[in-house]
Short mmCIF file of C-alpha atoms and ligand atoms in Angstrom, two decimals:
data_model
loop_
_atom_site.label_atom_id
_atom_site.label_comp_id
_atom_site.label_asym_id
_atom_site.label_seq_id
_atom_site.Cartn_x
_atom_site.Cartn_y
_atom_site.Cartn_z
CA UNK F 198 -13.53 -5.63 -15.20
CA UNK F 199 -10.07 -6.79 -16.10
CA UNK F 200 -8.43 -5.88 -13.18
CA UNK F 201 -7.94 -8.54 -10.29
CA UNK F 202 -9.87 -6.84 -7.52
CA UNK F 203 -7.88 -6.65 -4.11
CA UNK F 204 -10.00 -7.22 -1.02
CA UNK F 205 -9.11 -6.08 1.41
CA UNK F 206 -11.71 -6.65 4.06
CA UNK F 207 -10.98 -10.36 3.35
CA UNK F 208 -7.18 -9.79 4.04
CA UNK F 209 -7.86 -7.91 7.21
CA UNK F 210 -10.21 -10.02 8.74
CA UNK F 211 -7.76 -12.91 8.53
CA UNK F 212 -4.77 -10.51 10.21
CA UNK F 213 -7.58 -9.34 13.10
CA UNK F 214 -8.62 -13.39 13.06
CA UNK F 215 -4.86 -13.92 14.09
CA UNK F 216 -4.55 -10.63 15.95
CA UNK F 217 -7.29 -11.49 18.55
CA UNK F 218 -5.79 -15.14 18.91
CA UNK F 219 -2.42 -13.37 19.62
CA UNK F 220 -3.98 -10.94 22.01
CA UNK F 221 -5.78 -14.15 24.01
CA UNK F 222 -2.32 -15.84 24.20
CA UNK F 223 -1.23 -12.43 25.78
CA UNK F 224 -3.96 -11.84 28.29
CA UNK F 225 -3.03 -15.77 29.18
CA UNK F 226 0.46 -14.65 30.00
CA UNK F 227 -0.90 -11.90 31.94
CA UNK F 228 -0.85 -8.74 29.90
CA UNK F 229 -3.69 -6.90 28.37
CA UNK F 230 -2.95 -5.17 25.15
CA UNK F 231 -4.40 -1.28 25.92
CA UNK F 232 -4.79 1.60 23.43
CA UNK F 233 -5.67 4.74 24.33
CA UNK F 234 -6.78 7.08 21.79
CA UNK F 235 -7.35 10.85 22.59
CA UNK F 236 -10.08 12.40 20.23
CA UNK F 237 -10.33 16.55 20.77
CA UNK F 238 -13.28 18.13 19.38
CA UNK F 239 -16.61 16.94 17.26
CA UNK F 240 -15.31 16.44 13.85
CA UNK F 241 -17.99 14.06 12.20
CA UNK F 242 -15.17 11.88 10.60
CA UNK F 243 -12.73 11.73 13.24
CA UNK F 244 -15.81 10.25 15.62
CA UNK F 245 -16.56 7.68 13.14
CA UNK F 246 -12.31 6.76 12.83
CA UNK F 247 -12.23 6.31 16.14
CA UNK F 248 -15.56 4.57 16.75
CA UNK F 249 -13.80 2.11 14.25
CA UNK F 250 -10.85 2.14 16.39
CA UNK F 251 -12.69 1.28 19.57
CA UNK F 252 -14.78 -1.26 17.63
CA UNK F 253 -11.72 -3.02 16.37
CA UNK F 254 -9.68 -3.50 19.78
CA UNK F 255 -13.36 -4.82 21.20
CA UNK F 256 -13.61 -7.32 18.62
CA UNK F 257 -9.74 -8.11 19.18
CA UNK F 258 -9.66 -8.32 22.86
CA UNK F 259 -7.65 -5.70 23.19
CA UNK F 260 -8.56 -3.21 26.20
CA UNK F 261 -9.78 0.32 24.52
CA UNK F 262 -9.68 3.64 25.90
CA UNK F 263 -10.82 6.57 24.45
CA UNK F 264 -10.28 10.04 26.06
CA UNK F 265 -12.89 12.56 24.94
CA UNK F 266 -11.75 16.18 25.36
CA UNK F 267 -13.31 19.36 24.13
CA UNK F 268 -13.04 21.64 21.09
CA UNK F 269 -11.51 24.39 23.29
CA UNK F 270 -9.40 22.21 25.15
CA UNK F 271 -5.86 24.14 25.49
CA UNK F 272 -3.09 22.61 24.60
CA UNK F 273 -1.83 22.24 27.73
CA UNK F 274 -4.67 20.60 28.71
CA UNK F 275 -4.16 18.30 25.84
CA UNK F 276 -0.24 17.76 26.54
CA UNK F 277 -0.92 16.98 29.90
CA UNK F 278 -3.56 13.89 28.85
CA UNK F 279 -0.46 12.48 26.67
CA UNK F 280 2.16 12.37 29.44
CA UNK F 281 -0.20 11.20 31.89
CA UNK F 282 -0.61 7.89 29.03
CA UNK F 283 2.48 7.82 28.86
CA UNK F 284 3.45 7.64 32.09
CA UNK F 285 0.40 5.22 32.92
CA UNK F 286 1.47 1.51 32.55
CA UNK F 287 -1.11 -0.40 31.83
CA UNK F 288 -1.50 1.79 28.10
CA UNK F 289 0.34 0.41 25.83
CA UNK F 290 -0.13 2.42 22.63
CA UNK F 291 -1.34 6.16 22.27
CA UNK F 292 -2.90 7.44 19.25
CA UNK F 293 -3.97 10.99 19.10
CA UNK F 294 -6.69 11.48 16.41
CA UNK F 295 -5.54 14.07 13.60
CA UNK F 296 -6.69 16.40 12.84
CA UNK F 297 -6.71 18.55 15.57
CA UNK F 298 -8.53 21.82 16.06
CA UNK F 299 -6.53 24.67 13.83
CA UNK F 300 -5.42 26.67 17.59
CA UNK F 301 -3.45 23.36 18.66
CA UNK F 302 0.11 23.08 17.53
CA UNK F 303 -0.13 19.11 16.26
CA UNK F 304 3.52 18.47 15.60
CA UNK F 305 3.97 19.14 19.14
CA UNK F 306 2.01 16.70 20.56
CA UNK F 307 3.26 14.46 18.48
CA UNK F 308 6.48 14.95 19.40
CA UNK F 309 5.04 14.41 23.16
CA UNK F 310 4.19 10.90 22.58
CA UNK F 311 6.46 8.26 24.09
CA UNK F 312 7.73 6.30 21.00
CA UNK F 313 7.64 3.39 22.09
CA UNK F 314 3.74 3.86 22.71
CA UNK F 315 3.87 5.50 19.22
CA UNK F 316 1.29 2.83 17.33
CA UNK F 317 0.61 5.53 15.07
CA UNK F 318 4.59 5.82 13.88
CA UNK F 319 3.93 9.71 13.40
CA UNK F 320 6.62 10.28 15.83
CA UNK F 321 10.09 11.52 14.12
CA UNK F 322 11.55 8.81 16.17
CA UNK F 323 9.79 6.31 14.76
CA UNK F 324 9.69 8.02 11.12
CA UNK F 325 14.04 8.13 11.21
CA UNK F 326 13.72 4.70 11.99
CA UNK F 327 11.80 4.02 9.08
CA UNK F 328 14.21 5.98 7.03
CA UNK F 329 17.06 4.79 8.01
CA UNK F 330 15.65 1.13 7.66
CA UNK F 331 15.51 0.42 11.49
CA UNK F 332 12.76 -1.25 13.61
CA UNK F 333 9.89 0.94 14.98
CA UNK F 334 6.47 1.58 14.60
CA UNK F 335 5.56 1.84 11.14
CA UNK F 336 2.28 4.43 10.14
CA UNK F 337 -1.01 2.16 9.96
CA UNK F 338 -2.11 3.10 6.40
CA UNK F 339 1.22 2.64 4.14
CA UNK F 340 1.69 -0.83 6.61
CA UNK F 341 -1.30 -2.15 5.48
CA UNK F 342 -1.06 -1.57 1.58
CA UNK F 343 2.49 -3.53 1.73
CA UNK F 344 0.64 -6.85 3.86
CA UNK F 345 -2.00 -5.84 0.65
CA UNK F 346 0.71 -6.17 -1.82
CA UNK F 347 1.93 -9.17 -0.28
CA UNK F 348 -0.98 -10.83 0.10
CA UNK F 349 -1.83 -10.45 -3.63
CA UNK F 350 2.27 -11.70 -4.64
CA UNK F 351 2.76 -8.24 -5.93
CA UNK F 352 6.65 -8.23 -5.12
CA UNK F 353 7.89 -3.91 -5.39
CA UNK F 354 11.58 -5.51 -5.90
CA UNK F 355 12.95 -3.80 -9.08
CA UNK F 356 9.30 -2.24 -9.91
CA UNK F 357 8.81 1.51 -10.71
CA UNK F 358 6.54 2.33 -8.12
CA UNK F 359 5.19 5.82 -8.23
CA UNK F 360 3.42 7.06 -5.08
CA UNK F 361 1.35 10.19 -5.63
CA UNK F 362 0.70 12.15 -2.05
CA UNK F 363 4.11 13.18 -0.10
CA UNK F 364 1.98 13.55 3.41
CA UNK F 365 3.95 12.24 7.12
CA UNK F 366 1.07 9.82 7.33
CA UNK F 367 0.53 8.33 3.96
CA UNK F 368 3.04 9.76 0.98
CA UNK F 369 6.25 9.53 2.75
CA UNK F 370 6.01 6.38 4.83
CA UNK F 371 4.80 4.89 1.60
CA UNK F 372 7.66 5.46 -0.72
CA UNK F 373 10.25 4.22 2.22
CA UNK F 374 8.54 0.92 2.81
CA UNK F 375 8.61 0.53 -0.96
CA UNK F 376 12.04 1.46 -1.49
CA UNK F 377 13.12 -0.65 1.76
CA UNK F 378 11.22 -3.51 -0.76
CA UNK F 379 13.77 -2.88 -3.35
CA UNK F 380 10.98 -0.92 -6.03
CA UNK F 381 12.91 1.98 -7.73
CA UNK F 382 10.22 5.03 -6.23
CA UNK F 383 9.05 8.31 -7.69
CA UNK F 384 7.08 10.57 -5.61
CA UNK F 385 4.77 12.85 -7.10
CA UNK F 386 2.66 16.09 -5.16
CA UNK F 387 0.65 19.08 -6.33
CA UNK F 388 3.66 20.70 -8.07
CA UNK F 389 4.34 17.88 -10.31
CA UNK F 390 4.04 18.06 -13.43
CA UNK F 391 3.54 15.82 -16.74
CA UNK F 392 1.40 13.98 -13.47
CA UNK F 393 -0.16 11.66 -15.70
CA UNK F 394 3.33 10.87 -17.98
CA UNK F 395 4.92 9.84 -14.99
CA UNK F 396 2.30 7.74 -13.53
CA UNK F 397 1.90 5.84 -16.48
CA UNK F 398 5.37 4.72 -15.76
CA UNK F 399 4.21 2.37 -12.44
CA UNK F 400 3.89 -0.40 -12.29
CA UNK F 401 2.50 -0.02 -8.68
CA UNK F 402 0.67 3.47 -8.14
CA UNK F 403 -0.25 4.41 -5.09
CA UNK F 404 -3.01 7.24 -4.86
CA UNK F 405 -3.44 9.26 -1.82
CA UNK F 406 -4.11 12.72 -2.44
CA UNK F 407 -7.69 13.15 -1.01
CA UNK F 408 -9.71 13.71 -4.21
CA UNK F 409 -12.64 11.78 -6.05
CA UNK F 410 -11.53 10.29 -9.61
CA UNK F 411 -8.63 11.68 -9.40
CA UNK F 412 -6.58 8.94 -11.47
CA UNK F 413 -8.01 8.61 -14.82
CA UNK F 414 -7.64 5.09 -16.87
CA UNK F 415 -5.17 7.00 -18.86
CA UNK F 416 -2.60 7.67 -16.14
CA UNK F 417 -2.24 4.30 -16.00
CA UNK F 418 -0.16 1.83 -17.48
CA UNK F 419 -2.04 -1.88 -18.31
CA UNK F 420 -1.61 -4.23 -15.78
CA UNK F 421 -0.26 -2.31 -12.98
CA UNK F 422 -1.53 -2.46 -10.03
CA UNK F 423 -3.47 0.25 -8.61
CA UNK F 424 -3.73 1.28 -4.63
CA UNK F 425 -6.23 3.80 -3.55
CA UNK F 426 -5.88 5.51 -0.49
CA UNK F 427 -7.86 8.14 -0.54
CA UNK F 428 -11.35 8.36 1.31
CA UNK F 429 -13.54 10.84 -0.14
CA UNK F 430 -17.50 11.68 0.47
CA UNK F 431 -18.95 12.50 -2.58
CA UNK F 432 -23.27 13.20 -1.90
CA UNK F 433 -23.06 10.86 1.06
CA UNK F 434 -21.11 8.07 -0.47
CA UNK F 435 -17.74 7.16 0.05
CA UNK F 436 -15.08 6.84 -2.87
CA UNK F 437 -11.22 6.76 -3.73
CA UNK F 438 -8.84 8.75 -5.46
CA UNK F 439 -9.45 6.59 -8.55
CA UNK F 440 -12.21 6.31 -11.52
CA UNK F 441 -12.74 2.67 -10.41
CA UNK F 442 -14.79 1.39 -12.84
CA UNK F 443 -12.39 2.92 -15.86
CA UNK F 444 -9.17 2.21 -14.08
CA UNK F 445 -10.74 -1.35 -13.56
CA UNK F 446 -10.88 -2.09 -17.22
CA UNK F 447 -7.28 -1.30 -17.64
CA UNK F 448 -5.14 -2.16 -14.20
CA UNK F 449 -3.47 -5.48 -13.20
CA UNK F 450 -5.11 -5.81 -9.85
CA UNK F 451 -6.75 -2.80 -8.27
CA UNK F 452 -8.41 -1.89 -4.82
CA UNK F 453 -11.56 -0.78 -3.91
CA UNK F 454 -12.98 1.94 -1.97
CA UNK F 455 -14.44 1.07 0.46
CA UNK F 456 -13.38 -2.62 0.87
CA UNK F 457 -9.97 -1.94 0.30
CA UNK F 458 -6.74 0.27 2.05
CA UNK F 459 -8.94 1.45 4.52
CA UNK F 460 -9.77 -1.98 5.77
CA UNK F 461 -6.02 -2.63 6.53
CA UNK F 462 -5.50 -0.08 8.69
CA UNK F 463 -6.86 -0.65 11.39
CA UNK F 464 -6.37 -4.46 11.56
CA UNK F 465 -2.60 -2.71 11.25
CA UNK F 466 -3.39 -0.57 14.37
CA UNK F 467 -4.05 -3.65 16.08
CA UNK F 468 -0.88 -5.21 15.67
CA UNK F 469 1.26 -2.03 16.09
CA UNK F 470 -0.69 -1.89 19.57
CA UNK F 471 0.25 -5.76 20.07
CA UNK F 472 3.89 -5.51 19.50
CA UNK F 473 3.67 -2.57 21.70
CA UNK F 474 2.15 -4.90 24.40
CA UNK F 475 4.65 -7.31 23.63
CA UNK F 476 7.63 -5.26 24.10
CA UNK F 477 6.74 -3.79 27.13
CA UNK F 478 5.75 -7.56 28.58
CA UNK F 479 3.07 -5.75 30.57
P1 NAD K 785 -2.90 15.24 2.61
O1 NAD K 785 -3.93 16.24 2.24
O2 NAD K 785 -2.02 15.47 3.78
O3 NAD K 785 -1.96 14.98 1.36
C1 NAD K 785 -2.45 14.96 0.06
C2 NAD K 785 -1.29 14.92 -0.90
O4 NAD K 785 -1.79 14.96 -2.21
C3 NAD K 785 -0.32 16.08 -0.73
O5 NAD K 785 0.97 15.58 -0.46
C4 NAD K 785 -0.38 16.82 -2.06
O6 NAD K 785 0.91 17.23 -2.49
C5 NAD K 785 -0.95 15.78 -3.00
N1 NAD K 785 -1.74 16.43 -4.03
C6 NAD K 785 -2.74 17.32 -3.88
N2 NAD K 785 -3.18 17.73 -5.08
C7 NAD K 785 -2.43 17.11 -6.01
C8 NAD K 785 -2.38 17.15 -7.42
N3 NAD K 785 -3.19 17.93 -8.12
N4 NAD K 785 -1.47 16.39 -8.05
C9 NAD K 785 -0.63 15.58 -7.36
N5 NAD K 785 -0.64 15.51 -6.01
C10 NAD K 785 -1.52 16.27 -5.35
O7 NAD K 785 -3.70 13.86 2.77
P2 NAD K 785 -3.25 12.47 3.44
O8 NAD K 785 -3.42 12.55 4.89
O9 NAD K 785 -1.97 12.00 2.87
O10 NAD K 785 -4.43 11.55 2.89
C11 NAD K 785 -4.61 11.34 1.48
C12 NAD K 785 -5.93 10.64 1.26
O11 NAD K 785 -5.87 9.37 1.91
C13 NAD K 785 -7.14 11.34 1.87
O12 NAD K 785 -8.26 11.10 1.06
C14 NAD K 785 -7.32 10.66 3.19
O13 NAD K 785 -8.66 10.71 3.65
C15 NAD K 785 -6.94 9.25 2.84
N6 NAD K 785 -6.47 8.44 3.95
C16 NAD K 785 -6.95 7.19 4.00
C17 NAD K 785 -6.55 6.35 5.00
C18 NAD K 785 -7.08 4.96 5.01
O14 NAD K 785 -7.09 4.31 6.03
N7 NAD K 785 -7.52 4.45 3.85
C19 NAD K 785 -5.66 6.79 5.98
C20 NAD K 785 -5.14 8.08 5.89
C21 NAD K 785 -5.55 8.91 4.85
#
């Protein structure tokens, strides 16, 4: 492999190793850190995210609440559990679980969610921010590949970096923290085409379109460094977005799957749900 290989299960453990001493200073000063995540339904992957979720805050010291409703819940029934987090004071941060059953109306929830309790950043509060380069919360996923980057001294500043994947909760957060970091950003989707041509341009290429081996070694230029996103279960395993062992051979630095992205985002969860905490001094 000629690729430098970016862990990041190492990097996150350090940023939850700081995370849970920040979260003991906090509970010293009086205020206990609470997330409360609503999961609707039985979806087998969902249950595992937030088992992760849960798992995380334990390990962190961070007060965990998870708020089981049922596949047919209405959504009035589920609007109702997110103002009664919001209005409850001891939660800090409030994550609903996507995705939702297909009869609930997601965006609207969503758009319930106080945004300042917004840990997720999936509100279009906290997304304008983003945009418009103010503070808020910033989506867990995209927030941990740029600690990744930094970690590794992978500086976007005057890089092409192409980002392939224009979803809320990936895509688009992804290309504005990139282009707040100076890279020069190109955005690819299914209707893109010459794909490959213009992700052999990057120099950092993100990959989060939901499909195994999906980026080929020859989509991408030598030495750049390569960011998979994706999660994928191919006969029981879990994989990336890219041919790892082929894009190894020719990237700069590359991440793996697992071991990599996903690792980050929930030690980025944890901090959203800190500063949370921290803001509301409660
Ligand atoms: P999504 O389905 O909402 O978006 C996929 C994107 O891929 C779309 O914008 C689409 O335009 C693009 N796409 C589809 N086919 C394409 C093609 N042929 N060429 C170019 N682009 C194409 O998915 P998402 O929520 O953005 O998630 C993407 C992947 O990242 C999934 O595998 C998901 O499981 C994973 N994910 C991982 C984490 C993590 O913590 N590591 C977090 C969120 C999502």
């Amino acid at each position: 492999m000629a690729a430098t290989l970016i862990d990041g299960r190492a990097v996150a453990k350090a940023f939850k190793e700081e995370i849970a001493q920040r979260t003991q200073v906090m509970i010293a000063q009086g205020v206990t850190p609470h997330l409360a995540v609503v999961l609707v339904g039985e979806n087998p992957a969902s249950q595992v995210y937030v088992r992760n979720k849960e798992n995380g805050c334990i390990k962190a010291g961070i007060r965990s609440t998870v708020i089981r409703l049922e596949e047919s819940c209405t959504q009035q029934e589920l609007e109702d559990t997110v103002k009664r987090l919001n209005e409850d004071e001891s939660v800090h941060g409030i994550l609903v679980q996507l995705p939702l059953p297909r009869h609930l109306d997601e965006a609207a929830v969503l758009r319930l969610i106080d945004p300042d309790k917004d840990v997720d950043g999936f509100h279009a509060m906290n997304s304008g921010r983003l945009m418009n380069g103010q503070p808020g919360f910033v989506p867990c996923t995209p927030l941990g590949v740029m600690k990744l980057l930094e970690q590794y001294g992978i500086d976007p500043k005057g890089k092409h970096a192409v980002v392939i994947g224009r979803s809320n909760i990936v895509g688009k957060p992804m290309a504005m923290l990139l282009l707040a970091a100076n890279a020069t950003v190109t955005i690819c989707h299914s209707r893109t085409q010459n794909l490959a041509e213009i992700t052999r341009q990057a120099d950092i290429l993100v990959a989060a379109v939901g499909r195994a081996n999906f980026v080929t070694a020859d989509m991408v230029r030598p030495g750049a460094a390569v960011i998979d996103v994706g999660i994928n279960r191919v006969d029981g395993k879990i994989v990336g977005d890219v041919d790892f062992d082929a894009v190894a051979e020719v990237a700069g630095y590359i991440t793996p799957v697992p071991g990599g992205v996903g690792q980050m985002t929930i030690a980025m969860l944890l901090a959203n749900t800190l500063d949370a905490a921290a803001k509301r001094g409660r």
